[in-house]
Amino acid sequence: MSLTVTKLKQLTVVEDSAEALGSTYKGRKCGTFGDYGILSFNGNKIITTSGGGAMVVPSKEKKEKTVFLAIQARDNAPHYQHSEVGYNYRMSNISAGIGRGQMQVLDEHISLRREMHQFYSKLFNQIPGVTLLSEPNSDFYSNHWLSAILIDPKKSGGITREDLRLAFEEENIESRPLWKPMHLQPLYQEYPFYGTGVCERLFENGLCLPSGSNLTDSDRSRIEEVVDKLFK
Ligand SMILES: *Cc1c(COP(=O)(O)O)cnc(C)c1O
């Protein structure tokens, strides 16, 4: 089965920009690269409405259609009437109100998350085998919503990401492996998979670090102590 370029051209690209609000590539905001973009305001994201998100749409016309489908596709009639299948995807007024307030702290949250990333950059700078995932060059500006590292045990003197995760856990500090690839999920084990092992390696060696906007100096000291003790 092969997809020709002509067929690909008919696809609508929905950009998953769930984590990326405030990040840019060559000055252009993430969420504006696809035909449509989606942003998540889930509780763990850079700003939150407790749940839900937003769509970035290419025109006023597309916006109207999107909202129409999200509010049950009601025809313009005094009674409830539907000529199309719709969805109950609208955000409640209460959540939207929280979101408007959250927009005012977006820049502050980005700078706090970027400071956390700087902290990890200094912390892991001299430690062999540990790579902090960072902006590849100045074209990229990341909100650093989440700081994550890769640990190569061949270069770290045998220390694995699981060693670090458990050392954190011992001190009641939460960290988490990178996302388990879809094809390794029990749900999909019956299905064919095409790939070269990159995602398996990231899952094996990757660790998401405490990255919240509300971490204090004393939290950072505790993190630093665990890392120093394990690697030195
Ligand atoms: C959080 C996240 C989602 C899901 O967003 P929800 O608002 O929780 O549905 C999807 N994709 C990525 C990359 C995410 O980080």
mmCIF file of C-alpha atoms and ligand atoms in Angstrom:
data_model
loop_
_atom_site.group_PDB
_atom_site.id
_atom_site.type_symbol
_atom_site.label_atom_id
_atom_site.label_comp_id
_atom_site.label_asym_id
_atom_site.label_seq_id
_atom_site.Cartn_x
_atom_site.Cartn_y
_atom_site.Cartn_z
ATOM 1 C CA MET A 1 0.000 0.000 0.000
ATOM 2 C CA SER A 2 1.495 3.320 -1.003
ATOM 3 C CA LEU A 3 0.297 6.883 -0.796
ATOM 4 C CA THR A 4 1.128 8.960 -3.835
ATOM 5 C CA VAL A 5 2.130 12.609 -3.462
ATOM 6 C CA THR A 6 -1.084 13.623 -5.214
ATOM 7 C CA LYS A 7 -3.082 11.798 -2.603
ATOM 8 C CA LEU A 8 -1.026 13.336 0.199
ATOM 9 C CA LYS A 9 -1.767 16.799 -1.183
ATOM 10 C CA GLN A 10 -5.455 16.232 -0.525
ATOM 11 C CA LEU A 11 -4.832 15.695 3.167
ATOM 12 C CA THR A 12 -5.706 18.341 5.731
ATOM 13 C CA VAL A 13 -2.877 18.751 8.213
ATOM 14 C CA VAL A 14 -3.927 19.142 11.846
ATOM 15 C CA GLU A 15 -0.906 20.297 13.826
ATOM 16 C CA ASP A 16 -0.721 18.798 17.319
ATOM 17 C CA SER A 17 0.556 21.854 19.134
ATOM 18 C CA ALA A 18 -0.925 20.712 22.455
ATOM 19 C CA GLU A 19 2.202 21.502 24.471
ATOM 20 C CA ALA A 20 3.627 24.281 22.381
ATOM 21 C CA LEU A 21 1.676 27.460 23.164
ATOM 22 C CA GLY A 22 4.191 30.329 23.130
ATOM 23 C CA SER A 23 6.876 28.401 21.236
ATOM 24 C CA THR A 24 8.021 29.639 17.831
ATOM 25 C CA TYR A 25 9.984 28.400 14.814
ATOM 26 C CA LYS A 26 11.687 31.124 12.743
ATOM 27 C CA GLY A 27 9.484 33.639 14.538
ATOM 28 C CA ARG A 28 6.255 31.861 13.620
ATOM 29 C CA LYS A 29 3.969 30.659 16.426
ATOM 30 C CA CYS A 30 3.485 26.934 16.902
ATOM 31 C CA GLY A 31 -0.117 26.046 16.170
ATOM 32 C CA THR A 32 -0.091 28.052 12.900
ATOM 33 C CA PHE A 33 1.882 25.620 10.711
ATOM 34 C CA GLY A 34 -0.870 23.148 9.793
ATOM 35 C CA ASP A 35 -4.205 23.817 8.084
ATOM 36 C CA TYR A 36 -5.543 23.656 11.624
ATOM 37 C CA GLY A 37 -3.710 23.695 14.963
ATOM 38 C CA ILE A 38 -4.762 22.387 18.336
ATOM 39 C CA LEU A 39 -3.701 23.661 21.762
ATOM 40 C CA SER A 40 -4.317 21.842 25.034
ATOM 41 C CA PHE A 41 -5.290 23.590 28.259
ATOM 42 C CA ASN A 42 -5.190 20.378 30.276
ATOM 43 C CA GLY A 43 -4.049 20.686 33.887
ATOM 44 C CA ASN A 44 -0.403 19.852 33.143
ATOM 45 C CA LYS A 45 0.132 22.307 30.255
ATOM 46 C CA ILE A 46 1.765 25.728 30.177
ATOM 47 C CA ILE A 47 -1.595 27.361 30.916
ATOM 48 C CA THR A 48 -4.753 25.530 31.938
ATOM 49 C CA THR A 49 -8.530 25.760 31.968
ATOM 50 C CA SER A 50 -8.521 22.521 34.032
ATOM 51 C CA GLY A 51 -9.430 20.657 30.839
ATOM 52 C CA GLY A 52 -10.154 21.372 27.188
ATOM 53 C CA GLY A 53 -8.237 23.365 24.643
ATOM 54 C CA ALA A 54 -8.493 25.574 21.572
ATOM 55 C CA MET A 55 -8.305 25.221 17.822
ATOM 56 C CA VAL A 56 -6.395 27.541 15.533
ATOM 57 C CA VAL A 57 -8.318 27.843 12.272
ATOM 58 C CA PRO A 58 -7.325 29.329 8.897
ATOM 59 C CA SER A 59 -10.287 31.672 8.267
ATOM 60 C CA LYS A 60 -13.432 33.196 9.721
ATOM 61 C CA GLU A 61 -15.512 30.843 7.583
ATOM 62 C CA LYS A 62 -13.655 27.777 8.907
ATOM 63 C CA LYS A 63 -14.016 29.120 12.431
ATOM 64 C CA GLU A 64 -17.789 29.325 12.057
ATOM 65 C CA LYS A 65 -17.927 25.763 10.739
ATOM 66 C CA THR A 66 -15.671 24.524 13.549
ATOM 67 C CA VAL A 67 -17.798 26.146 16.239
ATOM 68 C CA PHE A 68 -20.976 24.883 14.535
ATOM 69 C CA LEU A 69 -19.718 21.279 14.743
ATOM 70 C CA ALA A 70 -18.479 21.758 18.322
ATOM 71 C CA ILE A 71 -21.884 22.965 19.548
ATOM 72 C CA GLN A 72 -23.939 20.037 18.257
ATOM 73 C CA ALA A 73 -24.440 21.293 14.686
ATOM 74 C CA ARG A 74 -27.730 22.982 15.416
ATOM 75 C CA ASP A 75 -29.567 24.325 12.399
ATOM 76 C CA ASN A 76 -30.915 27.848 12.528
ATOM 77 C CA ALA A 77 -34.411 26.941 13.767
ATOM 78 C CA PRO A 78 -36.467 27.655 16.902
ATOM 79 C CA HIS A 79 -36.573 23.928 17.704
ATOM 80 C CA TYR A 80 -33.623 21.532 17.931
ATOM 81 C CA GLN A 81 -32.908 20.487 14.346
ATOM 82 C CA HIS A 82 -29.824 18.825 12.834
ATOM 83 C CA SER A 83 -28.901 18.363 9.172
ATOM 84 C CA GLU A 84 -25.376 17.253 10.082
ATOM 85 C CA VAL A 85 -23.833 15.173 12.850
ATOM 86 C CA GLY A 86 -22.322 17.463 15.488
ATOM 87 C CA TYR A 87 -20.374 17.096 18.711
ATOM 88 C CA ASN A 88 -20.589 18.370 22.253
ATOM 89 C CA TYR A 89 -17.049 19.814 22.291
ATOM 90 C CA ARG A 90 -17.605 23.339 23.518
ATOM 91 C CA MET A 91 -15.723 24.739 26.482
ATOM 92 C CA SER A 92 -17.853 25.859 29.431
ATOM 93 C CA ASN A 93 -18.038 29.579 30.246
ATOM 94 C CA ILE A 94 -16.371 28.914 33.582
ATOM 95 C CA SER A 95 -13.381 27.193 31.970
ATOM 96 C CA ALA A 96 -13.146 29.906 29.327
ATOM 97 C CA GLY A 97 -13.126 32.552 32.081
ATOM 98 C CA ILE A 98 -10.229 30.788 33.765
ATOM 99 C CA GLY A 99 -8.485 30.611 30.388
ATOM 100 C CA ARG A 100 -8.765 34.370 29.845
ATOM 101 C CA GLY A 101 -7.092 34.911 33.198
ATOM 102 C CA GLN A 102 -4.440 32.339 32.354
ATOM 103 C CA MET A 103 -3.551 34.156 29.112
ATOM 104 C CA GLN A 104 -2.303 37.026 31.285
ATOM 105 C CA VAL A 105 0.258 34.785 33.012
ATOM 106 C CA LEU A 106 1.394 32.936 29.873
ATOM 107 C CA ASP A 107 4.579 34.987 29.417
ATOM 108 C CA GLU A 108 5.463 34.616 33.090
ATOM 109 C CA HIS A 109 4.942 30.848 32.939
ATOM 110 C CA ILE A 110 7.128 30.601 29.848
ATOM 111 C CA SER A 111 9.955 32.481 31.514
ATOM 112 C CA LEU A 112 9.691 30.316 34.663
ATOM 113 C CA ARG A 113 9.781 27.118 32.594
ATOM 114 C CA ARG A 114 12.713 28.433 30.602
ATOM 115 C CA GLU A 115 14.513 29.174 33.885
ATOM 116 C CA MET A 116 13.932 25.559 34.953
ATOM 117 C CA HIS A 117 15.492 24.451 31.686
ATOM 118 C CA GLN A 118 18.491 26.721 32.354
ATOM 119 C CA PHE A 119 18.813 25.167 35.800
ATOM 120 C CA TYR A 120 18.951 21.667 34.268
ATOM 121 C CA SER A 121 21.333 22.858 31.588
ATOM 122 C CA LYS A 122 23.827 23.931 34.284
ATOM 123 C CA LEU A 123 23.142 20.863 36.423
ATOM 124 C CA PHE A 124 23.799 18.295 33.677
ATOM 125 C CA ASN A 125 26.378 20.272 31.722
ATOM 126 C CA GLN A 126 29.410 18.445 33.117
ATOM 127 C CA ILE A 127 27.826 15.006 33.489
ATOM 128 C CA PRO A 128 28.948 12.565 30.780
ATOM 129 C CA GLY A 129 26.224 10.569 29.012
ATOM 130 C CA VAL A 130 23.392 12.968 29.911
ATOM 131 C CA THR A 131 21.818 15.053 27.126
ATOM 132 C CA LEU A 132 19.227 17.701 27.927
ATOM 133 C CA LEU A 133 16.726 18.096 25.068
ATOM 134 C CA SER A 134 17.257 21.691 23.937
ATOM 135 C CA GLU A 135 16.607 24.115 21.093
ATOM 136 C CA PRO A 136 18.726 22.855 18.137
ATOM 137 C CA ASN A 137 19.622 26.418 17.025
ATOM 138 C CA SER A 138 18.391 30.008 17.203
ATOM 139 C CA ASP A 139 15.526 29.317 14.744
ATOM 140 C CA PHE A 140 13.784 27.571 17.622
ATOM 141 C CA TYR A 141 12.221 29.220 20.661
ATOM 142 C CA SER A 142 10.740 26.685 23.089
ATOM 143 C CA ASN A 143 8.333 27.365 25.937
ATOM 144 C CA HIS A 144 10.219 24.520 27.680
ATOM 145 C CA TRP A 145 6.920 23.343 29.075
ATOM 146 C CA LEU A 146 8.756 20.171 29.995
ATOM 147 C CA SER A 147 12.467 19.545 30.508
ATOM 148 C CA ALA A 148 13.608 16.061 29.522
ATOM 149 C CA ILE A 149 16.952 14.278 29.314
ATOM 150 C CA LEU A 150 18.420 11.218 27.654
ATOM 151 C CA ILE A 151 20.894 9.090 29.598
ATOM 152 C CA ASP A 152 23.265 6.901 27.613
ATOM 153 C CA PRO A 153 24.461 4.236 30.086
ATOM 154 C CA LYS A 154 27.473 3.492 27.869
ATOM 155 C CA LYS A 155 28.762 6.995 28.579
ATOM 156 C CA SER A 156 27.397 7.592 32.078
ATOM 157 C CA GLY A 157 29.385 4.828 33.753
ATOM 158 C CA GLY A 158 26.407 2.443 33.622
ATOM 159 C CA ILE A 159 23.861 4.770 35.257
ATOM 160 C CA THR A 160 20.477 4.420 33.550
ATOM 161 C CA ARG A 161 17.457 6.673 33.440
ATOM 162 C CA GLU A 162 15.711 4.166 35.693
ATOM 163 C CA ASP A 163 18.493 4.584 38.294
ATOM 164 C CA LEU A 164 17.882 8.325 38.286
ATOM 165 C CA ARG A 165 14.093 7.927 38.345
ATOM 166 C CA LEU A 166 14.308 5.637 41.384
ATOM 167 C CA ALA A 167 16.792 7.945 43.132
ATOM 168 C CA PHE A 168 14.308 10.813 42.666
ATOM 169 C CA GLU A 169 11.446 8.631 43.869
ATOM 170 C CA GLU A 170 13.400 7.794 47.016
ATOM 171 C CA GLU A 171 13.338 11.525 47.830
ATOM 172 C CA ASN A 172 9.647 11.843 46.913
ATOM 173 C CA ILE A 173 10.463 13.712 43.686
ATOM 174 C CA GLU A 174 8.350 12.692 40.706
ATOM 175 C CA SER A 175 9.919 12.107 37.292
ATOM 176 C CA ARG A 176 8.636 9.964 34.435
ATOM 177 C CA PRO A 177 9.987 8.011 31.474
ATOM 178 C CA LEU A 178 9.315 9.532 28.042
ATOM 179 C CA TRP A 179 6.123 8.378 26.309
ATOM 180 C CA LYS A 180 5.746 4.706 25.576
ATOM 181 C CA PRO A 181 5.597 4.260 21.793
ATOM 182 C CA MET A 182 2.125 3.417 20.413
ATOM 183 C CA HIS A 183 3.235 0.121 18.886
ATOM 184 C CA LEU A 184 4.466 -1.057 22.312
ATOM 185 C CA GLN A 185 1.120 -0.363 23.944
ATOM 186 C CA PRO A 186 -0.637 -3.635 24.825
ATOM 187 C CA LEU A 187 -3.711 -2.388 22.965
ATOM 188 C CA TYR A 188 -1.833 -2.323 19.642
ATOM 189 C CA GLN A 189 0.398 -5.368 20.001
ATOM 190 C CA GLU A 190 -1.452 -7.226 17.229
ATOM 191 C CA TYR A 191 -0.819 -4.519 14.633
ATOM 192 C CA PRO A 192 2.017 -4.095 12.130
ATOM 193 C CA PHE A 193 4.684 -1.519 12.907
ATOM 194 C CA TYR A 194 7.181 0.274 10.651
ATOM 195 C CA GLY A 195 10.127 2.065 12.195
ATOM 196 C CA THR A 196 13.828 2.029 12.904
ATOM 197 C CA GLY A 197 13.925 1.951 16.698
ATOM 198 C CA VAL A 198 14.287 5.672 17.411
ATOM 199 C CA CYS A 199 11.158 5.820 19.582
ATOM 200 C CA GLU A 200 12.161 2.662 21.500
ATOM 201 C CA ARG A 201 15.541 4.231 22.276
ATOM 202 C CA LEU A 202 13.917 7.475 23.450
ATOM 203 C CA PHE A 203 11.539 5.519 25.688
ATOM 204 C CA GLU A 204 14.402 3.434 27.064
ATOM 205 C CA ASN A 205 16.773 6.336 27.809
ATOM 206 C CA GLY A 206 14.496 9.339 28.276
ATOM 207 C CA LEU A 207 13.303 10.936 31.497
ATOM 208 C CA CYS A 208 10.880 13.847 32.000
ATOM 209 C CA LEU A 209 12.047 16.020 34.878
ATOM 210 C CA PRO A 210 10.091 18.179 37.345
ATOM 211 C CA SER A 211 9.345 21.263 35.247
ATOM 212 C CA GLY A 212 6.447 23.113 36.887
ATOM 213 C CA SER A 213 6.133 26.898 36.956
ATOM 214 C CA ASN A 214 5.844 26.780 40.754
ATOM 215 C CA LEU A 215 9.094 25.037 41.764
ATOM 216 C CA THR A 216 11.014 26.832 44.495
ATOM 217 C CA ASP A 217 14.733 27.259 45.176
ATOM 218 C CA SER A 218 14.456 24.620 47.873
ATOM 219 C CA ASP A 219 12.822 22.187 45.371
ATOM 220 C CA ARG A 220 15.724 22.845 43.010
ATOM 221 C CA SER A 221 18.250 22.145 45.787
ATOM 222 C CA ARG A 222 16.593 18.794 46.484
ATOM 223 C CA ILE A 223 16.768 17.877 42.784
ATOM 224 C CA GLU A 224 20.411 18.954 42.642
ATOM 225 C CA GLU A 225 21.320 16.842 45.676
ATOM 226 C CA VAL A 226 19.872 13.673 44.134
ATOM 227 C CA VAL A 227 21.731 14.233 40.861
ATOM 228 C CA ASP A 228 25.035 15.066 42.579
ATOM 229 C CA LYS A 229 24.807 12.030 44.830
ATOM 230 C CA LEU A 230 24.037 9.604 41.981
ATOM 231 C CA PHE A 231 26.595 10.856 39.459
ATOM 232 C CA LYS A 232 29.510 11.801 41.713
HETATM 233 C C1 LIG B 1 -1.383 16.901 26.301
HETATM 234 C C2 LIG B 1 -1.230 16.479 24.899
HETATM 235 C C3 LIG B 1 -2.308 16.013 24.155
HETATM 236 C C4 LIG B 1 -3.678 15.842 24.748
HETATM 237 O O1 LIG B 1 -4.268 17.029 25.139
HETATM 238 P P1 LIG B 1 -5.620 16.942 26.019
HETATM 239 O O2 LIG B 1 -6.073 18.351 26.150
HETATM 240 O O3 LIG B 1 -5.220 16.336 27.337
HETATM 241 O O4 LIG B 1 -6.564 16.077 25.252
HETATM 242 C C5 LIG B 1 -2.104 15.665 22.836
HETATM 243 N N1 LIG B 1 -0.889 15.758 22.270
HETATM 244 C C6 LIG B 1 0.179 16.184 22.965
HETATM 245 C C7 LIG B 1 1.495 16.282 22.268
HETATM 246 C C8 LIG B 1 0.053 16.561 24.289
HETATM 247 O O5 LIG B 1 1.125 16.975 24.983
#
